Short mmCIF file of C-alpha atoms in Angstrom, two decimals:
data_model
loop_
_atom_site.label_atom_id
_atom_site.label_comp_id
_atom_site.label_asym_id
_atom_site.label_seq_id
_atom_site.Cartn_x
_atom_site.Cartn_y
_atom_site.Cartn_z
CA MET A 309 17.94 2.13 13.54
CA PRO A 310 18.12 5.73 14.69
CA ASP A 311 14.97 7.29 16.10
CA SER A 312 15.25 10.53 14.17
CA GLY A 313 15.04 11.62 10.60
CA GLY A 314 13.68 14.34 8.41
CA SER A 315 12.57 15.51 5.04
CA ARG A 316 15.12 14.78 2.36
CA ALA A 317 13.96 17.94 0.63
CA GLN A 318 15.22 20.03 3.54
CA ARG A 319 18.80 18.76 3.37
CA ALA A 320 21.31 18.72 0.56
CA HIS A 321 23.12 15.48 1.49
CA ILE A 322 21.69 12.95 3.91
CA PRO A 323 23.21 9.55 4.68
CA THR A 324 20.43 7.01 4.75
CA THR A 325 19.42 5.62 8.11
CA GLY A 326 19.21 2.20 6.54
CA THR A 327 22.07 -0.23 6.07
CA GLY A 328 23.63 -2.33 3.39
CA ALA A 329 23.73 -6.07 2.98
CA ASP A 330 26.38 -6.33 5.68
CA ASP A 331 24.33 -4.12 8.07
CA ARG A 332 26.72 -1.16 7.77
CA PRO A 333 25.32 2.28 6.86
CA VAL A 334 25.43 3.15 3.19
CA PRO A 335 25.19 6.69 1.77
CA HIS A 336 23.09 7.98 -1.04
CA GLY A 337 23.13 11.01 -3.24
CA ASP A 338 21.06 14.16 -3.38
CA ALA A 339 17.35 13.82 -2.84
CA GLY A 340 16.16 16.41 -5.30
CA ALA A 341 13.21 18.76 -5.11
CA LEU A 342 9.56 17.99 -5.14
CA SER A 343 9.26 19.89 -8.38
CA VAL A 344 11.94 20.35 -10.99
CA ASP A 345 9.39 21.86 -13.31
CA PRO A 346 10.56 25.41 -14.12
CA ALA A 347 6.95 26.54 -14.23
CA ALA A 348 6.30 25.37 -10.68
CA PRO A 349 6.38 27.90 -7.80
CA GLN A 350 9.96 28.26 -6.58
CA VAL A 351 11.19 29.16 -3.11
CA THR A 352 14.64 29.40 -1.62
CA ALA A 353 16.34 26.00 -1.53
CA PRO A 354 16.63 23.81 0.34
CA ALA A 355 14.07 24.84 2.95
CA GLY A 356 11.44 25.93 0.47
CA LEU A 357 10.99 22.59 -1.19
CA PRO A 358 7.41 21.41 -0.77
CA GLY A 359 6.25 17.89 -0.13
CA ALA A 360 5.87 17.36 3.59
CA PRO A 361 2.43 17.19 5.17
CA ASP A 362 1.39 20.18 7.24
CA LEU A 363 0.11 18.11 10.14
CA PRO A 364 0.65 18.61 13.88
CA GLY A 365 3.86 17.00 15.04
CA THR A 366 5.11 16.38 11.52
CA PRO A 367 8.04 18.51 10.33
CA GLY A 368 7.29 20.03 6.96
CA PRO A 369 8.33 22.81 4.64
CA SER A 370 6.05 25.27 6.38
CA ARG A 371 8.23 24.79 9.46
CA ALA A 372 11.57 24.87 7.67
CA PRO A 373 14.15 27.37 8.89
CA GLY A 374 14.21 30.62 6.99
CA LEU A 375 10.84 30.10 5.29
CA SER A 376 8.16 32.70 5.97
CA GLY A 377 5.51 34.86 4.39
CA PRO A 378 4.20 34.01 0.89
CA ALA A 379 6.89 31.34 0.38
CA ALA A 380 5.76 29.49 3.52
CA ARG A 381 2.12 29.63 2.47
CA THR A 382 3.00 28.37 -1.02
CA ALA A 383 5.05 25.50 0.37
CA ARG A 384 2.32 24.61 2.87
CA ARG A 385 -0.39 24.51 0.20
CA THR A 386 1.81 22.59 -2.24
CA GLY A 387 2.91 20.12 0.44
CA LEU A 388 -0.64 19.39 1.51
CA LEU A 389 -1.76 19.04 -2.11
CA VAL A 390 1.03 16.59 -2.93
CA THR A 391 0.20 14.61 0.20
CA MET A 392 -3.40 14.35 -0.98
CA VAL A 393 -2.33 13.34 -4.50
CA LEU A 394 -0.05 10.59 -3.18
CA GLY A 395 -2.82 9.48 -0.87
CA GLY A 396 -5.18 9.29 -3.83
CA LEU A 397 -2.72 7.16 -5.79
CA THR A 398 -2.33 4.71 -2.92
CA ALA A 399 -6.10 4.74 -2.36
CA LEU A 400 -6.93 3.75 -5.94
CA PRO A 401 -6.10 0.01 -5.59
CA PRO A 402 -8.22 -0.55 -2.44
CA LEU A 403 -10.93 1.56 -4.02
CA SER A 404 -10.83 -0.63 -7.14
CA MET A 405 -11.12 -3.83 -5.10
CA ASP A 406 -13.21 -2.88 -2.07
CA MET A 407 -15.94 -1.02 -3.93
CA TYR A 408 -16.42 -4.20 -5.96
CA LEU A 409 -16.64 -6.54 -2.94
CA PRO A 410 -20.36 -6.19 -2.12
CA ALA A 411 -21.10 -7.06 -5.76
CA LEU A 412 -19.26 -10.41 -5.80
CA PRO A 413 -22.38 -12.51 -5.15
CA ALA A 414 -24.30 -10.47 -7.74
CA VAL A 415 -21.51 -10.92 -10.32
CA THR A 416 -21.59 -14.66 -9.63
CA ASP A 417 -25.30 -14.77 -10.48
CA SER A 418 -25.12 -12.30 -13.38
CA LEU A 419 -22.33 -14.12 -15.23
CA SER A 420 -23.49 -17.62 -14.19
CA ALA A 421 -20.06 -18.49 -12.82
CA PRO A 422 -18.99 -20.26 -9.62
CA ALA A 423 -17.75 -18.20 -6.67
CA ALA A 424 -14.18 -19.50 -7.10
CA THR A 425 -14.12 -18.20 -10.68
CA ILE A 426 -15.44 -14.77 -9.70
CA GLN A 427 -12.83 -14.56 -6.93
CA LEU A 428 -10.27 -14.87 -9.71
CA THR A 429 -11.30 -11.36 -10.80
CA LEU A 430 -9.68 -10.20 -7.57
CA THR A 431 -6.70 -12.48 -8.10
CA ALA A 432 -6.20 -11.20 -11.65
CA CYS A 433 -6.25 -7.59 -10.49
CA LEU A 434 -3.72 -8.36 -7.77
CA ALA A 435 -1.46 -10.32 -10.11
CA GLY A 436 -1.57 -7.45 -12.60
CA MET A 437 -0.59 -4.95 -9.92
CA ALA A 438 2.28 -7.21 -8.88
CA LEU A 439 3.69 -7.72 -12.38
CA GLY A 440 3.08 -4.13 -13.41
CA GLN A 441 5.20 -2.83 -10.55
CA LEU A 442 8.19 -4.83 -11.74
CA VAL A 443 8.00 -2.90 -15.00
CA VAL A 444 6.96 0.55 -13.78
CA GLY A 445 9.40 0.69 -10.85
CA PRO A 446 12.60 0.48 -12.95
CA MET A 447 10.97 2.71 -15.59
CA SER A 448 10.47 5.42 -12.98
CA ASP A 449 14.13 5.14 -11.91
CA ARG A 450 15.20 5.67 -15.53
CA TRP A 451 12.67 8.17 -16.93
CA GLY A 452 11.42 9.84 -13.78
CA ARG A 453 8.20 9.45 -11.85
CA ARG A 454 5.78 11.60 -13.83
CA LYS A 455 5.66 10.10 -17.36
CA PRO A 456 5.24 6.41 -16.35
CA LEU A 457 2.58 7.45 -13.84
CA LEU A 458 0.51 9.36 -16.38
CA LEU A 459 0.75 6.53 -18.91
CA GLY A 460 -0.38 4.01 -16.33
CA MET A 461 -3.32 6.15 -15.24
CA VAL A 462 -4.60 6.53 -18.81
CA VAL A 463 -4.48 2.77 -19.40
CA TYR A 464 -6.18 2.20 -16.03
CA VAL A 465 -9.09 4.40 -17.05
CA LEU A 466 -9.53 2.56 -20.36
CA ALA A 467 -9.32 -0.90 -18.76
CA THR A 468 -11.81 0.01 -16.04
CA ALA A 469 -14.29 1.29 -18.61
CA ILE A 470 -13.99 -1.97 -20.53
CA CYS A 471 -14.64 -3.97 -17.31
CA ALA A 472 -18.08 -2.37 -17.15
CA LEU A 473 -18.90 -3.92 -20.54
CA ALA A 474 -17.47 -7.42 -19.99
CA PRO A 475 -20.10 -10.03 -21.02
CA THR A 476 -18.40 -13.10 -19.51
CA ALA A 477 -16.40 -13.99 -16.43
CA GLU A 478 -13.37 -14.83 -18.55
CA LEU A 479 -13.33 -11.40 -20.21
CA LEU A 480 -13.87 -9.69 -16.88
CA ILE A 481 -10.88 -11.56 -15.47
CA GLY A 482 -8.77 -10.48 -18.45
CA PHE A 483 -9.72 -6.82 -18.17
CA ARG A 484 -9.20 -6.86 -14.42
CA LEU A 485 -5.67 -8.13 -15.11
CA LEU A 486 -5.08 -5.17 -17.43
CA GLN A 487 -6.60 -2.83 -14.85
CA GLY A 488 -4.15 -4.15 -12.27
CA LEU A 489 -1.17 -3.85 -14.63
CA ALA A 490 -1.96 -0.19 -15.24
CA GLY A 491 -2.96 0.61 -11.66
CA ALA A 492 0.45 -0.59 -10.49
CA ALA A 493 1.93 2.74 -11.61
CA GLY A 494 0.14 4.65 -8.87
CA ILE A 495 1.20 2.25 -6.13
CA VAL A 496 4.89 1.93 -6.93
CA ILE A 497 5.49 5.55 -7.89
CA ALA A 498 3.72 6.95 -4.81
CA ARG A 499 6.11 4.96 -2.58
CA ALA A 500 9.09 6.03 -4.71
CA VAL A 501 8.10 9.70 -4.38
CA VAL A 502 7.99 9.33 -0.61
CA ARG A 503 11.48 7.78 -0.73
CA ASP A 504 12.64 10.68 -2.91
CA LEU A 505 11.57 13.16 -0.25
CA TYR A 506 12.05 11.48 3.13
CA ASP A 507 14.46 9.47 5.28
CA GLY A 508 14.39 7.75 8.63
CA VAL A 509 11.55 8.22 11.06
CA GLU A 510 9.96 10.92 8.89
CA MET A 511 9.45 8.37 6.15
CA ALA A 512 7.63 6.06 8.58
CA ARG A 513 5.50 9.00 9.72
CA PHE A 514 4.66 9.91 6.15
CA PHE A 515 3.61 6.34 5.37
CA SER A 516 1.26 6.53 8.35
CA THR A 517 -0.09 9.82 7.00
CA LEU A 518 -0.70 8.18 3.62
CA MET A 519 -2.50 5.37 5.43
CA LEU A 520 -4.84 7.96 6.95
CA ILE A 521 -5.64 9.41 3.52
CA SER A 522 -5.71 6.20 1.52
CA GLY A 523 -7.53 4.47 4.36
CA VAL A 524 -10.60 6.55 3.57
CA ALA A 525 -10.98 4.42 0.43
CA PRO A 526 -11.66 1.07 2.13
CA VAL A 527 -13.95 2.84 4.60
CA ILE A 528 -16.20 4.43 2.00
CA ALA A 529 -15.68 2.08 -0.96
CA PRO A 530 -17.88 -0.82 0.21
CA VAL A 531 -20.50 1.65 1.39
CA ILE A 532 -20.50 3.35 -2.01
CA GLY A 533 -20.54 -0.05 -3.72
CA GLY A 534 -23.51 -1.16 -1.66
CA GLN A 535 -25.40 2.05 -2.47
CA VAL A 536 -24.55 1.79 -6.17
CA LEU A 537 -26.05 -1.70 -6.14
CA ARG A 538 -29.30 -0.21 -4.84
CA ILE A 539 -29.75 1.90 -7.98
CA THR A 540 -27.97 -0.15 -10.63
CA ASP A 541 -26.09 -3.43 -11.12
CA TRP A 542 -22.43 -4.31 -10.60
CA ARG A 543 -21.42 -2.72 -13.91
CA GLY A 544 -22.26 0.68 -12.49
CA ILE A 545 -19.46 0.22 -9.96
CA PHE A 546 -16.90 0.12 -12.77
CA VAL A 547 -18.46 3.24 -14.29
CA VAL A 548 -17.91 5.07 -11.01
CA LEU A 549 -14.31 3.79 -10.85
CA THR A 550 -13.73 5.06 -14.39
CA VAL A 551 -14.83 8.55 -13.37
CA VAL A 552 -12.56 8.43 -10.31
CA GLY A 553 -9.64 7.37 -12.51
CA ILE A 554 -10.25 10.24 -14.92
CA VAL A 555 -10.33 12.81 -12.09
CA LEU A 556 -7.14 11.45 -10.49
CA THR A 557 -5.36 11.40 -13.86
CA LEU A 558 -6.18 15.07 -14.38
CA VAL A 559 -5.03 15.93 -10.85
CA VAL A 560 -1.71 14.13 -11.37
CA TRP A 561 -1.19 15.82 -14.74
CA LYS A 562 -1.78 19.29 -13.31
CA TRP A 563 -0.24 19.21 -9.84
CA LEU A 564 2.22 16.35 -9.32
CA HIS A 565 5.59 17.45 -10.70
CA GLU A 566 8.77 15.44 -11.07
CA THR A 567 10.58 14.37 -7.86
CA LEU A 568 13.56 12.58 -9.40
CA PRO A 569 16.03 15.01 -11.03
CA PRO A 570 17.68 13.86 -14.28
CA ALA A 571 21.08 13.65 -12.57
CA ASP A 572 19.77 10.95 -10.20
CA ARG A 573 18.19 8.73 -12.86
CA HIS A 574 19.54 5.41 -14.06
CA THR A 575 20.79 5.27 -17.63
CA GLY A 576 21.03 1.50 -18.05
CA GLY A 577 18.51 -0.77 -19.71
CA VAL A 578 16.83 -3.97 -18.65
CA ALA A 579 20.10 -5.62 -17.63
CA ASP A 580 20.89 -2.72 -15.30
CA ALA A 581 17.42 -2.92 -13.75
CA LEU A 582 17.81 -6.64 -13.16
CA ARG A 583 21.22 -6.11 -11.56
CA THR A 584 19.72 -3.49 -9.27
CA MET A 585 16.92 -5.79 -8.18
CA ARG A 586 19.33 -8.68 -7.70
CA GLY A 587 21.45 -6.49 -5.45
CA LEU A 588 18.40 -5.51 -3.40
CA LEU A 589 17.34 -9.14 -3.00
CA ALA A 590 20.87 -10.04 -1.91
CA ASP A 591 20.31 -7.83 1.14
CA ARG A 592 19.02 -10.39 3.66
CA VAL A 593 17.35 -7.81 5.89
CA PHE A 594 15.63 -6.01 3.00
CA THR A 595 14.33 -9.36 1.76
CA GLY A 596 13.14 -10.22 5.26
CA TYR A 597 11.08 -7.05 5.56
CA MET A 598 9.81 -7.49 2.00
CA VAL A 599 8.58 -11.07 2.53
CA ALA A 600 7.21 -10.37 6.02
CA GLY A 601 5.24 -7.43 4.62
CA GLY A 602 3.99 -9.56 1.72
CA LEU A 603 2.79 -12.30 4.06
CA ALA A 604 1.04 -9.74 6.27
CA PHE A 605 -0.66 -8.41 3.14
CA ALA A 606 -1.75 -11.98 2.31
CA VAL A 607 -3.49 -12.14 5.71
CA LEU A 608 -5.26 -8.91 4.83
CA PHE A 609 -6.23 -10.06 1.37
CA ALA A 610 -7.52 -13.42 2.62
CA TYR A 611 -9.97 -11.33 4.62
CA ILE A 612 -10.78 -9.11 1.63
CA ALA A 613 -11.44 -12.05 -0.70
CA ALA A 614 -13.44 -14.17 1.74
CA SER A 615 -15.33 -11.68 3.89
CA PRO A 616 -18.15 -10.94 1.40
CA PHE A 617 -19.10 -14.61 1.38
CA VAL A 618 -18.36 -15.21 5.08
CA VAL A 619 -20.38 -12.23 6.29
CA GLN A 620 -23.20 -12.35 3.75
CA GLU A 621 -23.59 -16.03 2.84
CA ILE A 622 -22.60 -17.78 6.10
CA TYR A 623 -23.85 -15.24 8.64
CA GLY A 624 -26.71 -13.84 6.54
CA ALA A 625 -25.79 -10.15 6.63
CA SER A 626 -27.04 -7.78 3.95
CA PRO A 627 -24.66 -6.03 1.52
CA GLN A 628 -25.19 -2.82 3.50
CA THR A 629 -24.33 -4.51 6.81
CA PHE A 630 -21.24 -6.02 5.26
CA SER A 631 -20.22 -2.60 3.95
CA LEU A 632 -20.60 -1.07 7.41
CA LEU A 633 -18.57 -3.84 9.08
CA PHE A 634 -15.87 -3.53 6.43
CA GLY A 635 -15.76 0.20 6.96
CA LEU A 636 -15.49 -0.25 10.75
CA ASN A 637 -12.51 -2.57 10.30
CA SER A 638 -10.88 -0.04 8.00
CA ILE A 639 -11.38 2.67 10.62
CA GLY A 640 -9.56 0.43 13.09
CA LEU A 641 -6.65 0.08 10.65
CA ILE A 642 -6.50 3.85 10.10
CA THR A 643 -6.68 4.66 13.80
CA VAL A 644 -3.89 2.28 14.76
CA GLY A 645 -1.85 3.55 11.80
CA GLN A 646 -2.13 7.08 13.14
CA ILE A 647 -1.18 5.94 16.63
CA ASN A 648 1.87 4.39 15.01
CA GLY A 649 2.81 7.56 13.11
CA LYS A 650 1.99 10.18 15.74
CA LEU A 651 2.78 8.47 19.04
CA LEU A 652 5.02 5.44 18.55
CA VAL A 653 7.41 6.34 15.71
CA GLY A 654 10.40 8.22 17.12
CA ARG A 655 9.73 6.98 20.65
CA ILE A 656 9.85 3.22 20.23
CA SER A 657 12.00 1.23 17.81
CA LEU A 658 10.16 0.47 14.57
CA ASP A 659 11.21 -3.16 14.93
CA LYS A 660 9.55 -3.41 18.35
CA VAL A 661 6.33 -1.87 17.03
CA LEU A 662 6.42 -4.13 13.98
CA GLY A 663 7.02 -7.22 16.11
CA PHE A 664 4.11 -6.35 18.39
CA GLY A 665 1.81 -5.81 15.40
CA LEU A 666 2.73 -9.16 13.87
CA ALA A 667 2.16 -10.91 17.21
CA VAL A 668 -1.34 -9.43 17.50
CA ILE A 669 -2.13 -10.53 13.95
CA VAL A 670 -1.10 -14.11 14.81
CA LEU A 671 -3.27 -14.14 17.95
CA ALA A 672 -6.30 -12.73 16.12
CA ALA A 673 -5.91 -15.24 13.28
CA VAL A 674 -5.65 -18.16 15.71
CA ALA A 675 -8.78 -16.95 17.53
CA LEU A 676 -10.66 -16.81 14.22
CA LEU A 677 -9.53 -20.34 13.35
CA LEU A 678 -10.73 -21.66 16.71
CA MET A 679 -14.10 -19.94 16.27
CA THR A 680 -14.67 -21.10 12.71
CA THR A 681 -13.75 -24.72 13.49
CA GLY A 682 -16.29 -24.87 16.32
CA VAL A 683 -13.88 -25.11 19.25
CA PHE A 684 -15.98 -22.50 21.10
CA GLY A 685 -19.25 -23.99 19.90
CA GLU A 686 -21.66 -22.21 17.59
CA VAL A 687 -20.60 -18.57 17.34
CA GLY A 688 -22.47 -15.75 15.66
CA LEU A 689 -21.40 -12.81 13.57
CA VAL A 690 -20.40 -10.57 16.49
CA PRO A 691 -17.44 -12.65 17.83
CA VAL A 692 -16.13 -13.29 14.30
CA ALA A 693 -16.48 -9.59 13.44
CA ALA A 694 -14.58 -8.70 16.63
CA GLY A 695 -11.72 -11.02 15.67
CA LEU A 696 -11.56 -9.53 12.19
CA PHE A 697 -11.55 -6.03 13.68
CA VAL A 698 -8.52 -6.80 15.87
CA LEU A 699 -6.72 -8.44 12.96
CA MET A 700 -7.36 -5.52 10.62
CA SER A 701 -6.39 -2.92 13.23
CA ALA A 702 -3.03 -4.59 13.83
CA MET A 703 -2.25 -4.11 10.13
CA GLY A 704 -1.80 -0.42 11.00
CA LEU A 705 1.39 -1.41 12.84
CA ALA A 706 2.68 -3.95 10.33
CA MET A 707 2.25 -2.43 6.87
CA PRO A 708 3.74 1.08 7.21
CA ASN A 709 6.70 -0.15 9.25
CA THR A 710 7.70 -3.00 6.93
CA ASN A 711 7.66 -0.55 4.01
CA ALA A 712 9.64 2.08 5.90
CA GLN A 713 12.24 -0.35 7.23
CA ALA A 714 12.78 -1.89 3.80
CA LEU A 715 12.96 1.41 1.90
CA MET A 716 15.41 2.86 4.39
CA ARG A 717 17.92 0.30 3.13
CA THR A 718 17.77 1.56 -0.46
CA LYS A 719 20.08 4.21 -1.85
CA HIS A 720 19.14 5.60 -5.25
CA ALA A 721 16.91 2.74 -6.50
CA ALA A 722 13.68 3.72 -4.77
CA GLY A 723 11.57 2.75 -7.78
CA SER A 724 13.04 -0.74 -8.06
CA ALA A 725 12.85 -1.28 -4.29
CA SER A 726 9.24 -0.10 -4.25
CA ALA A 727 8.47 -2.44 -7.15
CA LEU A 728 9.89 -5.43 -5.30
CA LEU A 729 7.93 -4.55 -2.16
CA GLY A 730 4.69 -4.17 -4.07
CA THR A 731 5.22 -7.19 -6.30
CA SER A 732 5.91 -9.53 -3.41
CA SER A 733 2.83 -8.31 -1.55
CA PHE A 734 0.48 -8.62 -4.48
CA LEU A 735 1.84 -11.96 -5.69
CA ILE A 736 1.56 -13.52 -2.25
CA GLY A 737 -1.91 -12.01 -1.89
CA ALA A 738 -2.90 -13.33 -5.31
CA VAL A 739 -1.86 -16.85 -4.28
CA ALA A 740 -3.78 -16.62 -1.01
CA SER A 741 -6.98 -15.33 -2.64
CA PRO A 742 -8.29 -18.51 -4.31
CA LEU A 743 -7.32 -20.66 -1.30
CA VAL A 744 -9.94 -19.02 0.90
CA GLY A 745 -12.74 -20.39 -1.30
CA ILE A 746 -11.33 -23.87 -1.80
CA ALA A 747 -13.96 -25.50 0.45
CA GLY A 748 -16.93 -23.61 -1.00
CA GLU A 749 -19.11 -20.81 0.33
CA ASP A 750 -20.43 -22.57 3.45
CA THR A 751 -17.36 -22.43 5.71
CA ALA A 752 -14.96 -19.76 6.91
CA VAL A 753 -12.27 -22.26 7.97
CA PRO A 754 -10.10 -21.83 4.82
CA MET A 755 -9.98 -18.05 5.36
CA ALA A 756 -8.85 -18.43 8.98
CA LEU A 757 -6.38 -21.20 8.14
CA VAL A 758 -4.73 -19.14 5.38
CA GLN A 759 -4.48 -16.21 7.78
CA VAL A 760 -2.83 -18.28 10.51
CA VAL A 761 -0.27 -19.82 8.14
CA CYS A 762 0.67 -16.50 6.55
CA ALA A 763 0.84 -14.66 9.89
CA VAL A 764 3.11 -17.26 11.46
CA ALA A 765 5.31 -17.26 8.34
CA ALA A 766 5.56 -13.44 8.52
CA VAL A 767 6.80 -13.64 12.11
CA ALA A 768 9.32 -16.33 11.10
CA CYS A 769 10.70 -14.15 8.27
CA PHE A 770 10.96 -11.15 10.58
CA LEU A 771 12.88 -13.11 13.21
CA LEU A 772 15.07 -15.27 10.98
CA LEU A 773 15.95 -12.79 8.21
CA CYS A 774 15.66 -9.33 9.76
CA ARG A 775 17.13 -10.38 13.12
CA PRO A 776 16.21 -7.09 14.80
CA TRP A 777 18.01 -7.93 18.05
CA GLN A 778 21.37 -7.97 16.23
CA ARG A 779 20.98 -4.42 14.90
CA ALA A 780 19.62 -3.26 18.26
CA GLY A 781 22.76 -4.63 19.93
CA ARG A 782 25.06 -2.87 17.47
CA GLU A 783 23.21 0.43 17.93
CA ALA A 784 23.39 0.09 21.73
CA GLY A 785 27.16 -0.52 21.38
CA GLY A 786 27.60 2.52 19.15
CA LEU A 787 28.31 0.52 15.97
#
């Protein structure tokens, strides 16, 4: 793939840097503006279109040719605000799950349910997010990004409030499923908005920027959850999440305008949406990136689902210690993600960076499996925590680059493509979640085994389906 790209909002017609099913470049239509709302601040097109982050080394509207004075300041403020809003939307799912993690043992005791049943509350939320994206993605391609997003946010708030009142594990699982179905709107539409605005390397950089913003959620969420548990029970966590959902809904309603102009929307119904998705899945390379990214996410979610029990029950750490370790791992993911976006993207092929990240994940997972099976003798919390830190940090190279590489191959179906990416990740993660607790709460071997299997499978998909060396050879030959 080329090592350059830019904001789609700064150019009228941009051929995508991705390729079609036969690995030849395919064009797409106009990108559209960040805001097509007549009431929104307007500046001279195309350079005045907001939406890019005003960060060092990242091209944005404030640096666009011919933009100066009040128009530049307006674009800069709007671009930063939209970046924060999209970051908040992508942060909501990890916030919903990670803030709840320190409470899993307490929920198990409170509802008198086994650990495997309570872990299904995570699985249900993931499954809901996966299925919801299949619906919301095509909806956003047909009716625009704004209306489906607002509807999903309202339902999310209601479902989260009901979770705080759930009297049984079964009802909690059901409401968590609804919470996931509604929360899917934020995930899929945030990615689609990025695809509306960016192409090429700039899209990969923007995904890394979103990782910086949304990565704050897994850093602070377990810490907040642990502190909430000091003053109230696990139900208070869902009360806090309800308040967060209300605030984010209001922010979206007021500041996030439409990014998909009516002329670029699909007019077909369900059959058209299915045909679009079938065409995307027929692209071998797109499918390879999609499945590889989903398997990498399964490695991550195996850690998310099992770590509260591994760290607290097996190694005897307190909820506060677990929260701090979880936050440290998240900082590693954010830091490596920023290294990817600021230093590597544009200098090194995304495929090379992605391949290196997947290799590190495999090595870290194998090391964890050897430690948990006793190959190195009795190990304490520190070596296991170090292995988890390396594994989590490498996700900063895998996740943004699989998304960017896959979305670069889409033309005008960003919502459907984003839905397929999100659905595959959450479905694979939902399958992996209960497997980590299959042997009970006294061993970490299932977690490490699931991570090894998924990591190796991700590498296999990347090599067998994406075949990065073939595209690298064609680019070197000028094809």
